[in-house]
Amino acid sequence: MATSSAPGKIILFGEHAVVYGRPALAVPVMQVHADVEITDSPRAGIWINAPDIDLHAELNSLPSGHPIASVIKKFFLRPAPSPPTPLPLGEGRRGEGIEINISSTIPVASGLGSGAAVSVALICALSSFLSHPLSDEQVNQFAYEIEKLHHGTPSGIDNTVITYAKPVYFIKRQPIEILKVGEPFTIVIGDTGVHALTKESVSDVRKLWEADKAKWEKVFDEVGEIAKKAREKIESDAWEKLGELMNQNHALLQNMTVSSPELDKLVSAARQAGALGAKMSGGGRGGNMIALVEPEIAEAVSRSLKDAGAKNTIITTVSP
Ligand code: PMV
């Protein structure tokens, strides 16, 4: 048997602009996770059970391009994929087939990285089950390939923060930088309960950019500057200053048309309840927002978010 688990994630600063090469900051969210368990089975075939998405199927019955099937096929069916080299099904194994059980407490299409967390947990569980060790870099690269099936043109931030499970300062196609978090700080995450596809908001931002590149490059520059300042504040124990930066980043995301009435309502509710700042997080149009809070008012902000319609809240501390 092999098991593996991967956390959720939340983007603190820089979503969307990160697709255009600007820096972004993201942190793991340990309160939610994807879990994978793989066992030998007397039943022939590779059986996948993922009750959260109502998936109970044999591998070969899944369409090509299915993200979960694609991960498994890379291990079992391709001749010599890079990163992993496959171990043929049956080699050195006891049962006729295998059962792969996938569960997740990460809400789907909500900006918490559910797809990337399942990919990372599945890759790690398969690598352990097949005694085929992979470096973090290989897991990350592999999960990025699968992210492309979910998103089309992902920056790679989700798979990176989830693979390393550490706060990251991320720039597309550059080596990963782990954030040196100074004093811990607390954020409240509020879920609008609205499911929205990142692929669509990313594609809409691309249309805006294509229609007026000069204008949007400036906006992305502003977002990038905010992300750089946020890094300085986080690394120099000045986390209270992140609140204003969150407010500025939210306004720029509103300009990009990726916020929504539900997100704006939760952002306002958090600010009114005493948060130091708040913004939407991730692809937008739905999903989650975040608020920076003094730890002692986290519960009160969480209650205000629920009163304003949040379907769920998570209080999380970002620490070194
Ligand atoms: O919706 P999420 O949390 O997966 O966020 C995606 C972040 C974007 O910047 C919008 C897209 C990307 O690939 O970085």
mmCIF file of C-alpha atoms and ligand atoms in Angstrom:
data_model
loop_
_atom_site.group_PDB
_atom_site.id
_atom_site.type_symbol
_atom_site.label_atom_id
_atom_site.label_comp_id
_atom_site.label_asym_id
_atom_site.label_seq_id
_atom_site.Cartn_x
_atom_site.Cartn_y
_atom_site.Cartn_z
ATOM 1 C CA MET A 1 0.000 0.000 0.000
ATOM 2 C CA ALA A 2 1.111 3.589 -0.610
ATOM 3 C CA THR A 3 -0.443 6.805 0.652
ATOM 4 C CA SER A 4 0.234 10.459 -0.003
ATOM 5 C CA SER A 5 -1.309 13.771 0.875
ATOM 6 C CA ALA A 6 -0.978 17.292 -0.556
ATOM 7 C CA PRO A 7 -2.239 20.586 0.908
ATOM 8 C CA GLY A 8 -4.450 23.228 -0.639
ATOM 9 C CA LYS A 9 -3.025 26.653 -1.473
ATOM 10 C CA ILE A 10 -4.052 30.273 -1.570
ATOM 11 C CA ILE A 11 -2.573 33.101 -3.646
ATOM 12 C CA LEU A 12 -1.748 36.153 -1.501
ATOM 13 C CA PHE A 13 -0.751 38.530 -4.305
ATOM 14 C CA GLY A 14 -0.243 38.633 -8.045
ATOM 15 C CA GLU A 15 -2.789 36.269 -9.638
ATOM 16 C CA HIS A 16 -3.422 36.836 -13.360
ATOM 17 C CA ALA A 17 -0.403 39.183 -13.723
ATOM 18 C CA VAL A 18 1.715 36.105 -12.909
ATOM 19 C CA VAL A 19 0.596 34.582 -16.219
ATOM 20 C CA TYR A 20 2.359 37.556 -17.877
ATOM 21 C CA GLY A 21 5.662 37.034 -16.066
ATOM 22 C CA ARG A 22 5.087 39.202 -12.981
ATOM 23 C CA PRO A 23 5.848 37.833 -9.497
ATOM 24 C CA ALA A 24 3.163 36.347 -7.259
ATOM 25 C CA LEU A 25 3.057 35.084 -3.677
ATOM 26 C CA ALA A 26 1.247 31.945 -2.576
ATOM 27 C CA VAL A 27 1.114 29.867 0.592
ATOM 28 C CA PRO A 28 0.002 26.310 1.379
ATOM 29 C CA VAL A 29 -3.251 25.848 3.288
ATOM 30 C CA MET A 30 -2.778 22.806 5.495
ATOM 31 C CA GLN A 31 -6.370 22.744 6.804
ATOM 32 C CA VAL A 32 -7.527 21.278 3.484
ATOM 33 C CA HIS A 33 -5.847 18.465 1.561
ATOM 34 C CA ALA A 34 -6.070 15.821 -1.140
ATOM 35 C CA ASP A 35 -5.291 12.241 -0.086
ATOM 36 C CA VAL A 36 -4.448 9.248 -2.231
ATOM 37 C CA GLU A 37 -4.199 5.609 -1.196
ATOM 38 C CA ILE A 38 -3.071 2.871 -3.607
ATOM 39 C CA THR A 39 -3.433 -0.846 -2.874
ATOM 40 C CA ASP A 40 -2.989 -4.108 -4.742
ATOM 41 C CA SER A 41 -6.305 -5.626 -5.726
ATOM 42 C CA PRO A 42 -7.461 -9.103 -6.735
ATOM 43 C CA ARG A 43 -9.547 -7.414 -9.446
ATOM 44 C CA ALA A 44 -7.703 -6.978 -12.761
ATOM 45 C CA GLY A 45 -7.168 -3.450 -14.058
ATOM 46 C CA ILE A 46 -6.435 -0.069 -12.558
ATOM 47 C CA TRP A 47 -9.516 1.095 -10.672
ATOM 48 C CA ILE A 48 -9.963 4.706 -9.638
ATOM 49 C CA ASN A 49 -12.387 5.713 -6.893
ATOM 50 C CA ALA A 50 -12.830 9.427 -6.294
ATOM 51 C CA PRO A 51 -16.221 9.766 -4.568
ATOM 52 C CA ASP A 52 -15.907 13.567 -4.189
ATOM 53 C CA ILE A 53 -16.177 13.940 -7.961
ATOM 54 C CA ASP A 54 -18.368 10.831 -8.395
ATOM 55 C CA LEU A 55 -15.659 8.957 -10.256
ATOM 56 C CA HIS A 56 -15.561 5.140 -10.088
ATOM 57 C CA ALA A 57 -13.942 3.793 -13.222
ATOM 58 C CA GLU A 58 -11.289 1.576 -14.742
ATOM 59 C CA LEU A 59 -8.435 3.602 -16.173
ATOM 60 C CA ASN A 60 -9.026 2.649 -19.800
ATOM 61 C CA SER A 61 -12.664 3.759 -19.712
ATOM 62 C CA LEU A 62 -11.635 7.371 -18.994
ATOM 63 C CA PRO A 63 -11.306 9.815 -21.883
ATOM 64 C CA SER A 64 -7.823 10.776 -23.017
ATOM 65 C CA GLY A 65 -6.961 14.144 -21.529
ATOM 66 C CA HIS A 66 -8.675 13.321 -18.210
ATOM 67 C CA PRO A 67 -6.216 14.817 -15.674
ATOM 68 C CA ILE A 68 -6.308 11.881 -13.223
ATOM 69 C CA ALA A 69 -6.093 9.279 -16.002
ATOM 70 C CA SER A 70 -3.245 11.232 -17.583
ATOM 71 C CA VAL A 71 -1.137 11.056 -14.412
ATOM 72 C CA ILE A 72 -1.682 7.299 -14.070
ATOM 73 C CA LYS A 73 -1.094 6.575 -17.743
ATOM 74 C CA LYS A 74 2.233 8.379 -17.619
ATOM 75 C CA PHE A 75 3.363 5.897 -14.976
ATOM 76 C CA PHE A 76 1.918 2.745 -16.500
ATOM 77 C CA LEU A 77 1.389 3.027 -20.190
ATOM 78 C CA ARG A 78 3.897 5.283 -21.882
ATOM 79 C CA PRO A 79 7.219 3.838 -23.017
ATOM 80 C CA ALA A 80 9.696 6.287 -21.524
ATOM 81 C CA PRO A 81 8.067 9.474 -20.319
ATOM 82 C CA SER A 82 9.985 12.260 -18.802
ATOM 83 C CA PRO A 83 9.904 12.862 -15.862
ATOM 84 C CA PRO A 84 9.021 9.325 -14.630
ATOM 85 C CA THR A 85 10.041 6.050 -16.197
ATOM 86 C CA PRO A 86 7.168 3.586 -15.895
ATOM 87 C CA LEU A 87 7.230 0.262 -14.137
ATOM 88 C CA PRO A 88 5.059 -2.091 -16.224
ATOM 89 C CA LEU A 89 1.843 -3.102 -14.541
ATOM 90 C CA GLY A 90 2.304 -6.402 -12.750
ATOM 91 C CA GLU A 91 6.084 -6.235 -12.438
ATOM 92 C CA GLY A 92 7.126 -7.193 -8.917
ATOM 93 C CA ARG A 93 3.550 -6.839 -7.729
ATOM 94 C CA ARG A 94 1.203 -9.150 -5.882
ATOM 95 C CA GLY A 95 -2.392 -8.596 -7.070
ATOM 96 C CA GLU A 96 -3.990 -8.722 -10.485
ATOM 97 C CA GLY A 97 -4.635 -5.022 -10.490
ATOM 98 C CA ILE A 98 -4.659 -1.965 -8.284
ATOM 99 C CA GLU A 99 -7.181 0.293 -6.582
ATOM 100 C CA ILE A 100 -6.499 4.011 -6.386
ATOM 101 C CA ASN A 101 -8.627 5.846 -3.817
ATOM 102 C CA ILE A 102 -8.666 9.628 -4.062
ATOM 103 C CA SER A 103 -10.369 11.909 -1.573
ATOM 104 C CA SER A 104 -10.136 15.632 -1.028
ATOM 105 C CA THR A 105 -11.397 18.222 1.417
ATOM 106 C CA ILE A 106 -10.441 21.019 -1.012
ATOM 107 C CA PRO A 107 -13.497 22.537 -2.703
ATOM 108 C CA VAL A 108 -13.254 22.311 -6.511
ATOM 109 C CA ALA A 109 -13.040 25.376 -8.786
ATOM 110 C CA SER A 110 -12.587 27.694 -5.798
ATOM 111 C CA GLY A 111 -9.016 28.933 -6.030
ATOM 112 C CA LEU A 112 -7.659 26.536 -3.399
ATOM 113 C CA GLY A 113 -5.709 24.387 -5.837
ATOM 114 C CA SER A 114 -7.855 21.244 -5.734
ATOM 115 C CA GLY A 115 -6.696 19.973 -9.151
ATOM 116 C CA ALA A 116 -2.986 20.525 -8.461
ATOM 117 C CA ALA A 117 -3.257 18.956 -4.988
ATOM 118 C CA VAL A 118 -4.840 15.788 -6.410
ATOM 119 C CA SER A 119 -2.128 15.631 -9.091
ATOM 120 C CA VAL A 120 0.713 16.061 -6.589
ATOM 121 C CA ALA A 121 -0.717 13.539 -4.098
ATOM 122 C CA LEU A 122 -1.353 11.039 -6.911
ATOM 123 C CA ILE A 123 2.126 11.439 -8.425
ATOM 124 C CA CYS A 124 3.768 10.976 -5.006
ATOM 125 C CA ALA A 125 1.593 7.956 -4.126
ATOM 126 C CA LEU A 126 2.305 6.277 -7.477
ATOM 127 C CA SER A 127 6.017 6.986 -7.189
ATOM 128 C CA SER A 128 6.051 5.368 -3.746
ATOM 129 C CA PHE A 129 3.794 2.426 -4.776
ATOM 130 C CA LEU A 130 6.013 1.656 -7.757
ATOM 131 C CA SER A 131 9.247 2.310 -5.811
ATOM 132 C CA HIS A 132 10.165 4.948 -8.345
ATOM 133 C CA PRO A 133 11.526 7.942 -6.396
ATOM 134 C CA LEU A 134 11.008 11.388 -7.885
ATOM 135 C CA SER A 135 12.650 14.635 -6.792
ATOM 136 C CA ASP A 136 10.405 17.579 -5.792
ATOM 137 C CA GLU A 137 11.442 19.217 -9.056
ATOM 138 C CA GLN A 138 10.258 16.191 -11.065
ATOM 139 C CA VAL A 139 6.957 16.043 -9.149
ATOM 140 C CA ASN A 140 6.483 19.774 -9.755
ATOM 141 C CA GLN A 141 7.233 19.518 -13.474
ATOM 142 C CA PHE A 142 4.949 16.502 -13.850
ATOM 143 C CA ALA A 143 2.091 18.250 -11.986
ATOM 144 C CA TYR A 144 2.597 21.320 -14.207
ATOM 145 C CA GLU A 145 2.033 19.201 -17.315
ATOM 146 C CA ILE A 146 -1.263 18.032 -15.780
ATOM 147 C CA GLU A 147 -2.212 21.614 -14.821
ATOM 148 C CA LYS A 148 -2.130 22.425 -18.535
ATOM 149 C CA LEU A 149 -5.026 19.984 -19.006
ATOM 150 C CA HIS A 150 -7.037 21.860 -16.338
ATOM 151 C CA HIS A 151 -6.154 25.447 -17.245
ATOM 152 C CA GLY A 152 -4.736 25.689 -20.743
ATOM 153 C CA THR A 153 -1.975 28.236 -19.976
ATOM 154 C CA PRO A 154 -1.188 27.969 -16.256
ATOM 155 C CA SER A 155 1.640 29.993 -14.776
ATOM 156 C CA GLY A 156 2.670 26.991 -12.653
ATOM 157 C CA ILE A 157 2.134 28.705 -9.295
ATOM 158 C CA ASP A 158 -0.416 26.152 -8.005
ATOM 159 C CA ASN A 159 1.678 23.028 -8.620
ATOM 160 C CA THR A 160 4.779 24.797 -7.243
ATOM 161 C CA VAL A 161 3.361 25.939 -3.893
ATOM 162 C CA ILE A 162 1.595 22.596 -3.408
ATOM 163 C CA THR A 163 4.619 20.441 -4.328
ATOM 164 C CA TYR A 164 6.956 22.313 -1.969
ATOM 165 C CA ALA A 165 4.240 22.974 0.665
ATOM 166 C CA LYS A 166 6.002 26.215 1.634
ATOM 167 C CA PRO A 167 5.241 29.927 1.094
ATOM 168 C CA VAL A 168 6.651 30.854 -2.319
ATOM 169 C CA TYR A 169 7.624 33.923 -4.325
ATOM 170 C CA PHE A 170 6.901 32.726 -7.814
ATOM 171 C CA ILE A 171 7.889 33.973 -11.246
ATOM 172 C CA LYS A 172 6.904 31.874 -14.251
ATOM 173 C CA ARG A 173 9.770 29.772 -15.671
ATOM 174 C CA GLN A 174 12.209 30.918 -12.977
ATOM 175 C CA PRO A 175 13.690 28.821 -10.169
ATOM 176 C CA ILE A 176 11.388 28.623 -7.166
ATOM 177 C CA GLU A 177 12.103 31.035 -4.285
ATOM 178 C CA ILE A 178 10.867 30.092 -0.824
ATOM 179 C CA LEU A 179 9.566 33.123 1.113
ATOM 180 C CA LYS A 180 11.489 33.789 4.309
ATOM 181 C CA VAL A 181 8.460 34.571 6.451
ATOM 182 C CA GLY A 182 9.424 36.718 9.448
ATOM 183 C CA GLU A 183 6.721 37.169 12.048
ATOM 184 C CA PRO A 184 3.751 34.830 11.460
ATOM 185 C CA PHE A 185 0.533 36.464 10.273
ATOM 186 C CA THR A 186 -3.097 35.395 10.108
ATOM 187 C CA ILE A 187 -5.452 35.388 7.183
ATOM 188 C CA VAL A 188 -9.115 34.472 6.981
ATOM 189 C CA ILE A 189 -10.211 32.768 3.765
ATOM 190 C CA GLY A 190 -13.851 33.159 2.748
ATOM 191 C CA ASP A 191 -15.520 30.984 0.112
ATOM 192 C CA THR A 192 -18.283 32.559 -1.995
ATOM 193 C CA GLY A 193 -19.504 29.039 -2.823
ATOM 194 C CA VAL A 194 -19.589 30.098 -6.477
ATOM 195 C CA HIS A 195 -17.640 27.696 -8.699
ATOM 196 C CA ALA A 196 -15.773 29.426 -11.491
ATOM 197 C CA LEU A 197 -13.344 28.095 -14.051
ATOM 198 C CA THR A 198 -9.891 29.689 -13.929
ATOM 199 C CA LYS A 199 -9.499 28.853 -17.599
ATOM 200 C CA GLU A 200 -12.344 31.258 -18.442
ATOM 201 C CA SER A 201 -11.156 34.222 -16.374
ATOM 202 C CA VAL A 202 -7.594 33.738 -17.684
ATOM 203 C CA SER A 203 -8.936 33.702 -21.237
ATOM 204 C CA ASP A 204 -11.007 36.867 -20.634
ATOM 205 C CA VAL A 205 -7.968 38.706 -19.259
ATOM 206 C CA ARG A 206 -6.045 37.596 -22.350
ATOM 207 C CA LYS A 207 -8.730 39.145 -24.571
ATOM 208 C CA LEU A 208 -8.416 42.456 -22.685
ATOM 209 C CA TRP A 209 -4.634 42.319 -23.014
ATOM 210 C CA GLU A 210 -4.767 41.518 -26.728
ATOM 211 C CA ALA A 211 -7.083 44.493 -27.321
ATOM 212 C CA ASP A 212 -4.779 46.986 -25.526
ATOM 213 C CA LYS A 213 -1.397 45.533 -24.605
ATOM 214 C CA ALA A 214 0.173 48.820 -23.470
ATOM 215 C CA LYS A 215 -2.627 49.475 -20.974
ATOM 216 C CA TRP A 216 -2.654 46.002 -19.451
ATOM 217 C CA GLU A 217 1.118 45.640 -19.323
ATOM 218 C CA LYS A 218 1.067 48.753 -17.055
ATOM 219 C CA VAL A 219 -1.612 47.203 -14.865
ATOM 220 C CA PHE A 220 0.396 43.956 -14.616
ATOM 221 C CA ASP A 221 3.482 46.032 -13.711
ATOM 222 C CA GLU A 222 1.526 47.632 -10.862
ATOM 223 C CA VAL A 223 0.468 44.202 -9.617
ATOM 224 C CA GLY A 224 4.079 43.004 -9.860
ATOM 225 C CA GLU A 225 5.265 45.997 -7.782
ATOM 226 C CA ILE A 226 2.639 45.168 -5.143
ATOM 227 C CA ALA A 227 3.876 41.567 -5.009
ATOM 228 C CA LYS A 228 7.491 42.726 -4.598
ATOM 229 C CA LYS A 229 6.540 45.130 -1.792
ATOM 230 C CA ALA A 230 4.501 42.377 -0.127
ATOM 231 C CA ARG A 231 7.533 40.117 -0.138
ATOM 232 C CA GLU A 232 9.622 42.818 1.573
ATOM 233 C CA LYS A 233 6.953 43.315 4.248
ATOM 234 C CA ILE A 234 6.613 39.581 4.890
ATOM 235 C CA GLU A 235 10.356 39.094 5.152
ATOM 236 C CA SER A 236 10.907 42.138 7.401
ATOM 237 C CA ASP A 237 8.225 41.477 10.050
ATOM 238 C CA ALA A 238 6.013 44.290 8.710
ATOM 239 C CA TRP A 239 3.038 42.080 7.863
ATOM 240 C CA GLU A 240 0.471 44.722 8.997
ATOM 241 C CA LYS A 241 1.425 46.645 5.843
ATOM 242 C CA LEU A 242 0.097 43.798 3.691
ATOM 243 C CA GLY A 243 -3.499 44.951 4.302
ATOM 244 C CA GLU A 244 -3.231 48.091 2.183
ATOM 245 C CA LEU A 245 -1.373 46.140 -0.511
ATOM 246 C CA MET A 246 -4.236 43.610 -0.582
ATOM 247 C CA ASN A 247 -6.746 46.437 -1.064
ATOM 248 C CA GLN A 248 -4.691 47.859 -3.942
ATOM 249 C CA ASN A 249 -4.323 44.431 -5.561
ATOM 250 C CA HIS A 250 -8.082 43.826 -5.278
ATOM 251 C CA ALA A 251 -8.835 47.104 -7.080
ATOM 252 C CA LEU A 252 -6.558 46.099 -9.955
ATOM 253 C CA LEU A 253 -8.235 42.674 -10.157
ATOM 254 C CA GLN A 254 -11.607 44.458 -10.312
ATOM 255 C CA ASN A 255 -10.234 46.442 -13.277
ATOM 256 C CA MET A 256 -9.319 43.141 -14.911
ATOM 257 C CA THR A 257 -13.019 42.171 -14.531
ATOM 258 C CA VAL A 258 -12.201 39.025 -12.573
ATOM 259 C CA SER A 259 -13.877 39.952 -9.289
ATOM 260 C CA SER A 260 -17.624 39.406 -8.846
ATOM 261 C CA PRO A 261 -20.451 40.876 -6.740
ATOM 262 C CA GLU A 262 -20.134 37.957 -4.285
ATOM 263 C CA LEU A 263 -16.377 38.422 -3.925
ATOM 264 C CA ASP A 264 -16.720 42.207 -3.542
ATOM 265 C CA LYS A 265 -19.377 41.704 -0.865
ATOM 266 C CA LEU A 266 -17.124 39.428 1.189
ATOM 267 C CA VAL A 267 -14.133 41.755 0.717
ATOM 268 C CA SER A 268 -16.213 44.721 2.015
ATOM 269 C CA ALA A 269 -17.606 42.672 4.913
ATOM 270 C CA ALA A 270 -14.093 41.686 6.005
ATOM 271 C CA ARG A 271 -12.867 45.285 5.895
ATOM 272 C CA GLN A 272 -15.906 46.500 7.853
ATOM 273 C CA ALA A 273 -15.308 43.783 10.460
ATOM 274 C CA GLY A 274 -11.837 45.202 11.114
ATOM 275 C CA ALA A 275 -9.590 43.300 8.698
ATOM 276 C CA LEU A 276 -6.422 45.232 7.793
ATOM 277 C CA GLY A 277 -7.147 44.584 4.114
ATOM 278 C CA ALA A 278 -8.830 42.076 1.837
ATOM 279 C CA LYS A 279 -8.843 40.866 -1.756
ATOM 280 C CA MET A 280 -10.145 38.120 -3.989
ATOM 281 C CA SER A 281 -7.740 35.242 -4.551
ATOM 282 C CA GLY A 282 -7.041 32.994 -7.529
ATOM 283 C CA GLY A 283 -8.830 32.960 -10.854
ATOM 284 C CA GLY A 284 -11.800 34.950 -9.505
ATOM 285 C CA ARG A 285 -15.423 35.393 -10.644
ATOM 286 C CA GLY A 286 -16.190 33.151 -7.653
ATOM 287 C CA GLY A 287 -14.152 30.979 -5.344
ATOM 288 C CA ASN A 288 -12.312 32.454 -2.401
ATOM 289 C CA MET A 289 -11.207 35.798 -0.990
ATOM 290 C CA ILE A 290 -8.682 36.502 1.755
ATOM 291 C CA ALA A 291 -8.513 39.011 4.594
ATOM 292 C CA LEU A 292 -5.487 39.966 6.687
ATOM 293 C CA VAL A 293 -6.394 40.130 10.381
ATOM 294 C CA GLU A 294 -4.938 40.593 13.831
ATOM 295 C CA PRO A 295 -5.205 37.060 15.288
ATOM 296 C CA GLU A 296 -7.607 38.132 18.029
ATOM 297 C CA ILE A 297 -10.284 39.291 15.575
ATOM 298 C CA ALA A 298 -9.984 36.313 13.181
ATOM 299 C CA GLU A 299 -13.092 34.595 14.579
ATOM 300 C CA ALA A 300 -15.135 37.805 14.405
ATOM 301 C CA VAL A 301 -14.099 38.414 10.775
ATOM 302 C CA SER A 302 -14.931 34.809 9.951
ATOM 303 C CA ARG A 303 -18.433 35.255 11.454
ATOM 304 C CA SER A 304 -18.950 38.497 9.488
ATOM 305 C CA LEU A 305 -17.962 36.713 6.286
ATOM 306 C CA LYS A 306 -20.522 33.987 6.983
ATOM 307 C CA ASP A 307 -23.182 36.640 7.724
ATOM 308 C CA ALA A 308 -22.327 38.203 4.343
ATOM 309 C CA GLY A 309 -22.900 34.893 2.554
ATOM 310 C CA ALA A 310 -19.604 32.960 2.779
ATOM 311 C CA LYS A 311 -20.284 29.235 2.471
ATOM 312 C CA ASN A 312 -17.161 28.379 4.419
ATOM 313 C CA THR A 313 -14.230 30.095 6.068
ATOM 314 C CA ILE A 314 -10.730 28.978 7.032
ATOM 315 C CA ILE A 315 -8.465 30.778 9.500
ATOM 316 C CA THR A 316 -4.841 30.079 8.691
ATOM 317 C CA THR A 317 -1.497 31.330 9.971
ATOM 318 C CA VAL A 318 1.355 31.900 7.565
ATOM 319 C CA SER A 319 4.531 30.975 9.405
ATOM 320 C CA PRO A 320 8.164 30.302 8.455
HETATM 321 O O1 PMV B 1 -7.860 29.773 -9.561
HETATM 322 P P1 PMV B 1 -6.516 29.404 -9.080
HETATM 323 O O2 PMV B 1 -6.307 29.589 -7.648
HETATM 324 O O3 PMV B 1 -6.004 28.105 -9.607
HETATM 325 O O4 PMV B 1 -5.549 30.567 -9.596
HETATM 326 C C1 PMV B 1 -4.979 30.645 -10.785
HETATM 327 C C2 PMV B 1 -4.077 31.834 -10.778
HETATM 328 C C3 PMV B 1 -4.035 32.560 -12.106
HETATM 329 O O5 PMV B 1 -2.997 33.516 -11.968
HETATM 330 C C4 PMV B 1 -5.341 33.270 -12.358
HETATM 331 C C5 PMV B 1 -3.722 31.621 -13.250
HETATM 332 C C6 PMV B 1 -2.340 31.039 -13.231
HETATM 333 O O6 PMV B 1 -2.118 30.074 -13.969
HETATM 334 O O7 PMV B 1 -1.451 31.542 -12.528
#
